[in-house]
Short mmCIF file of C-alpha atoms in Angstrom, two decimals:
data_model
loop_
_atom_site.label_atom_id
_atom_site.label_comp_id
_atom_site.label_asym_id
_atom_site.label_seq_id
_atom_site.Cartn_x
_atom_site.Cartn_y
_atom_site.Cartn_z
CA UNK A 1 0.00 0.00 0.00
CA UNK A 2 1.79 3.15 -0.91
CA UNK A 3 1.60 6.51 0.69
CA UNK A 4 -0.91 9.31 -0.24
CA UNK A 5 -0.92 9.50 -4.24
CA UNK A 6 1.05 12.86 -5.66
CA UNK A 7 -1.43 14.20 -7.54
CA UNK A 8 -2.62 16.26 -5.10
CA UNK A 9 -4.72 19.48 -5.70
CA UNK A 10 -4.99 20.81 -2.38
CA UNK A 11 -3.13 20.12 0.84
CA UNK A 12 -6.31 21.70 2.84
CA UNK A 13 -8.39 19.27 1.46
CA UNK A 14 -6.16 16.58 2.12
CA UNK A 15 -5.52 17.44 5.97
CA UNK A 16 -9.57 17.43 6.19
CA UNK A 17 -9.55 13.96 4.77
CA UNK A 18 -6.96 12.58 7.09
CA UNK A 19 -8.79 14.33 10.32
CA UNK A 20 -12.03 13.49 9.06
CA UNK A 21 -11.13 9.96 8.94
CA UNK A 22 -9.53 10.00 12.38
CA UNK A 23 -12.65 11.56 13.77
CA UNK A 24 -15.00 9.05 12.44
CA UNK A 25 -12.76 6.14 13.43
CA UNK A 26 -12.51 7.24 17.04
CA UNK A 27 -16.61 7.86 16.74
CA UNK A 28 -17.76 4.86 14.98
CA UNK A 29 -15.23 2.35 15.13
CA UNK A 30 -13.06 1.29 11.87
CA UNK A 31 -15.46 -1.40 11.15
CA UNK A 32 -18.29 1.68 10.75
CA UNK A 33 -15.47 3.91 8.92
CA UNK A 34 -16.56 4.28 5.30
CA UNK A 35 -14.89 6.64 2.30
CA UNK A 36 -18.39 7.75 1.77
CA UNK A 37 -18.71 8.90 5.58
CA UNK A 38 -14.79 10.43 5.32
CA UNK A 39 -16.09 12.75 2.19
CA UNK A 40 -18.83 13.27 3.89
CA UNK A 41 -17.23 15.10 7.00
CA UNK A 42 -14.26 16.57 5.19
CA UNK A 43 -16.35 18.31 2.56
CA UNK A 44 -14.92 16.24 -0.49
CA UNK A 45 -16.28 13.84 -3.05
CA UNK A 46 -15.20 10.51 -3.01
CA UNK A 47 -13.40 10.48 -6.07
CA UNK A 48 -10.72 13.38 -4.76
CA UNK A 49 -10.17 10.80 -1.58
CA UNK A 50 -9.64 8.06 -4.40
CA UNK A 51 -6.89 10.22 -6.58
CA UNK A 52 -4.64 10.06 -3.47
CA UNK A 53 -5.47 6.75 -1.46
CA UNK A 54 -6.76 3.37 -2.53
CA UNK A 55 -8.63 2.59 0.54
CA UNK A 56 -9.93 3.53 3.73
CA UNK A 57 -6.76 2.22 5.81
CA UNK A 58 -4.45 4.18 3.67
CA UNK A 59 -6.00 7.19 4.88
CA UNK A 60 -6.19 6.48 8.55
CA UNK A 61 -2.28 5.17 7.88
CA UNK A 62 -1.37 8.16 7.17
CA UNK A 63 -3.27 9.73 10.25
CA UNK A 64 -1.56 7.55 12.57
CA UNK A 65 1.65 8.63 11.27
CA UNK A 66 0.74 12.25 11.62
CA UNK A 67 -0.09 11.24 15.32
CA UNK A 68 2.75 9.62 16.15
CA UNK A 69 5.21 11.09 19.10
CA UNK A 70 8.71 11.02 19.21
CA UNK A 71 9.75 7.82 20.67
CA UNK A 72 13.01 7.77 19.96
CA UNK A 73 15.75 6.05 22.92
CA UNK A 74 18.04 7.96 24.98
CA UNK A 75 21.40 6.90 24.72
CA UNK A 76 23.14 7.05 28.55
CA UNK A 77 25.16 4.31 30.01
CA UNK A 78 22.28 2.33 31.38
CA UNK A 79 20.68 0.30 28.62
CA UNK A 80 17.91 -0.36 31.36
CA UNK A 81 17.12 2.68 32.32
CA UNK A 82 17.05 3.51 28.40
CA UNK A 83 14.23 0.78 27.67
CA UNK A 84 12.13 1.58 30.45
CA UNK A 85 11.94 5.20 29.21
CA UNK A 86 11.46 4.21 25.75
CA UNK A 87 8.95 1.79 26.41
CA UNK A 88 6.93 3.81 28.63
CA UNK A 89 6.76 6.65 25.87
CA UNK A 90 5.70 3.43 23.64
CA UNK A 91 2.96 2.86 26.53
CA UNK A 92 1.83 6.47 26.58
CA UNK A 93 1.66 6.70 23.21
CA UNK A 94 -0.54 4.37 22.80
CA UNK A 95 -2.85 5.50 25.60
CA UNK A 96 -4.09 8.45 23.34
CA UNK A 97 -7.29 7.90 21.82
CA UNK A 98 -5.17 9.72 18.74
CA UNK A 99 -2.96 6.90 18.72
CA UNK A 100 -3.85 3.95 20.08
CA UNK A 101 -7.61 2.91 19.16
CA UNK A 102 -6.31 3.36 15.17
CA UNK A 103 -2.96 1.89 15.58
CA UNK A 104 -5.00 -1.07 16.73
CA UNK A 105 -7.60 -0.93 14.26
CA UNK A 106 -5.02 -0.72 11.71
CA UNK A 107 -2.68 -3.98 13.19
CA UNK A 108 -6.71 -5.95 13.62
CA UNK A 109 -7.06 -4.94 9.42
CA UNK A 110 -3.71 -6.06 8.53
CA UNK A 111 -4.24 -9.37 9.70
CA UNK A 112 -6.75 -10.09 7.20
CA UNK A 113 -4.81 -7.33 4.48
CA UNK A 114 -1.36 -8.01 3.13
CA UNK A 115 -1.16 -4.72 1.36
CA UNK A 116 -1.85 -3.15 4.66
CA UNK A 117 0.58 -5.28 6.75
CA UNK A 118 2.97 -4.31 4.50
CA UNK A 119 2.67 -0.89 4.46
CA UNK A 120 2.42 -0.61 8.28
CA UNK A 121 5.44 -2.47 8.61
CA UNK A 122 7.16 -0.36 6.33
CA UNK A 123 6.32 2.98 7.35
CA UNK A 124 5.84 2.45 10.69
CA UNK A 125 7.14 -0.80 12.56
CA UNK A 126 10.31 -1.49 10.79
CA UNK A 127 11.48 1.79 12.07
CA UNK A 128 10.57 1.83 15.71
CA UNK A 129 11.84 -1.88 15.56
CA UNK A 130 15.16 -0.67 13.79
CA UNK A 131 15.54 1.88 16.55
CA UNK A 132 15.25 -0.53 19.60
CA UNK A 133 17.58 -2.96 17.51
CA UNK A 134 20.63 -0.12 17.32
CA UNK A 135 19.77 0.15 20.96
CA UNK A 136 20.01 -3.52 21.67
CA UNK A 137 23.22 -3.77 19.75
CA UNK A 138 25.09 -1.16 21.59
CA UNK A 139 24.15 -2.70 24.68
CA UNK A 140 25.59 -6.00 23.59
CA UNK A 141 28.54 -3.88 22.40
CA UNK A 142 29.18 -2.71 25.74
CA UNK A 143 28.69 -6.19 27.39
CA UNK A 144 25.22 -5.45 29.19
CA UNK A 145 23.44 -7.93 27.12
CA UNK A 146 24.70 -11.27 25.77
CA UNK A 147 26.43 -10.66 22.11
CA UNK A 148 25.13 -14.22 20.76
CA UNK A 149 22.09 -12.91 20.67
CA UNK A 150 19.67 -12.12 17.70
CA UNK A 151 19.12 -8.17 18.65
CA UNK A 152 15.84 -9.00 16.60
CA UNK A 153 14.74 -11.80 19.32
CA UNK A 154 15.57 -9.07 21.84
CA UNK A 155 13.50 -6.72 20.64
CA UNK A 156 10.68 -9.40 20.69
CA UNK A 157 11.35 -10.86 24.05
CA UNK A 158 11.22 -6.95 25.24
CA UNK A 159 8.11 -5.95 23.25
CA UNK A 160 6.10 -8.69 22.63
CA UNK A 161 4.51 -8.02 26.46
CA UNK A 162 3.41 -5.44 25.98
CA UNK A 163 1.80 -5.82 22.47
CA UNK A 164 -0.24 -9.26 24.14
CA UNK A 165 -1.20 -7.04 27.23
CA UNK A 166 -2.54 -4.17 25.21
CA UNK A 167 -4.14 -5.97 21.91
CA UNK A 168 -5.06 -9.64 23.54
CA UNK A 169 -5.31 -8.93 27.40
CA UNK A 170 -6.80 -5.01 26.37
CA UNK A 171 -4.89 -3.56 29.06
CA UNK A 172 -2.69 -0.53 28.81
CA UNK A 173 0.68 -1.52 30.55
CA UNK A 174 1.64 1.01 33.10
CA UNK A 175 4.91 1.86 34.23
CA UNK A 176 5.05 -0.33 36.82
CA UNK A 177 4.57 -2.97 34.42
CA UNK A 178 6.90 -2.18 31.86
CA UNK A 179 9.41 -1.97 34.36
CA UNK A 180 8.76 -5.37 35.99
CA UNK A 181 9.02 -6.37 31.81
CA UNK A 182 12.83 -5.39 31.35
CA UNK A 183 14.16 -6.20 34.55
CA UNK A 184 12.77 -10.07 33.85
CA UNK A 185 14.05 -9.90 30.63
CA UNK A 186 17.57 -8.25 30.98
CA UNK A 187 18.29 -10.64 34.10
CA UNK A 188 17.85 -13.57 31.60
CA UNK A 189 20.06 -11.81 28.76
CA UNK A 190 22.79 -10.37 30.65
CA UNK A 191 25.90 -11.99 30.52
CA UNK A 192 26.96 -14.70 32.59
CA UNK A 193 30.44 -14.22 34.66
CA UNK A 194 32.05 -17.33 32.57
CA UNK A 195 31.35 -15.73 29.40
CA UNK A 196 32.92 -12.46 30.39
CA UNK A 197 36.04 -14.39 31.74
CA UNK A 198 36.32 -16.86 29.07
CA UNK A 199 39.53 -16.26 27.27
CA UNK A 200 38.55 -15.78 23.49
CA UNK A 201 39.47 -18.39 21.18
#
């Protein structure tokens, strides 16, 4: 699914499609979210929303992107401290009735819409994952996590928590939680005493 078509007439128009369709969706659910109902409240016929997106996701795509927060990592000494922060922005983030109720919409479509999963992967995931993988491998860089590990199975181990509380469990992990979530998981990655005194081979 590519991004918003460049043939556009009118970038007024097309910030009153993208807020109309994050209205409605936060109204009347994505499953109620219609083209029809986005012209509708942004003042636009439905072939203008057509010339620059091919479907009703593409458009709320591109409001969730707009949405999105900074949630970038600090970079100090303690890779801990660095993840908790992180993650808790993550947590917040996805708190906001801006955010979170069409980032899950979104994740519920893709399942059934490999055009979709694709693009949200692409301009969305694959970054925030890239970011926490750079983290990952600095840490393992300065011996605070084990170095034969995947820093993708990391990133999994870390995150997958709190995707299964929020989407499957449909509880918002506080910070409490996401706290309790690295400290588990770092005490099982950190390396053990005999691999930092091993000689190297």
């Amino acid at each position: 699914m590519s991004p918003r078509r460049p043939e556009r007439r009118s970038e007024e128009s097309a910030r009153a499609i993208v807020q109309a369709a994050l209205d409605l969706c936060r109204e009347v659910g994505y499953g109620k979210l219609s083209i029809e109902g986005i012209a509708a409240r942004a003042g636009v016929g439905k072939n203008t929303i057509y010339r620059w997106w091919p479907s009703k996701s593409a458009v709320l795509l591109d409001g969730l992107l707009s949405a999105v927060t900074n949630v970038a990592f600090p970079h100090t000494a303690d890779v801990a401290a660095d993840l908790k922060t992180q993650m808790v922005t993550v947590a917040s983030s996805i708190a906001s009735p801006d955010i979170g109720p069409h980032y899950a919409a979104l994740i519920g479509e893709a399942q059934q819409d490999p055009e979709l999963a694709r693009a949200l992967w692409d301009r969305l995931i694959s970054h925030l994952v890239a970011a926490a993988t750079q983290r990952i491998q600095l840490a393992q860089s300065q011996g605070q996590i084990r170095p034969d590990l995947a820093p993708d199975l990391v990133v999994e181990l870390l995150y997958g928590p709190v995707y299964y509380r929020w989407l499957i469990r449909q509880r918002l992990p506080d910070e409490e939680h996401i706290n309790a979530i690295v400290d588990t998981a770092l005490a099982g990655l950190a390396p053990s005493p005999a691999s930092e005194t091993a000689p190297s081979a």
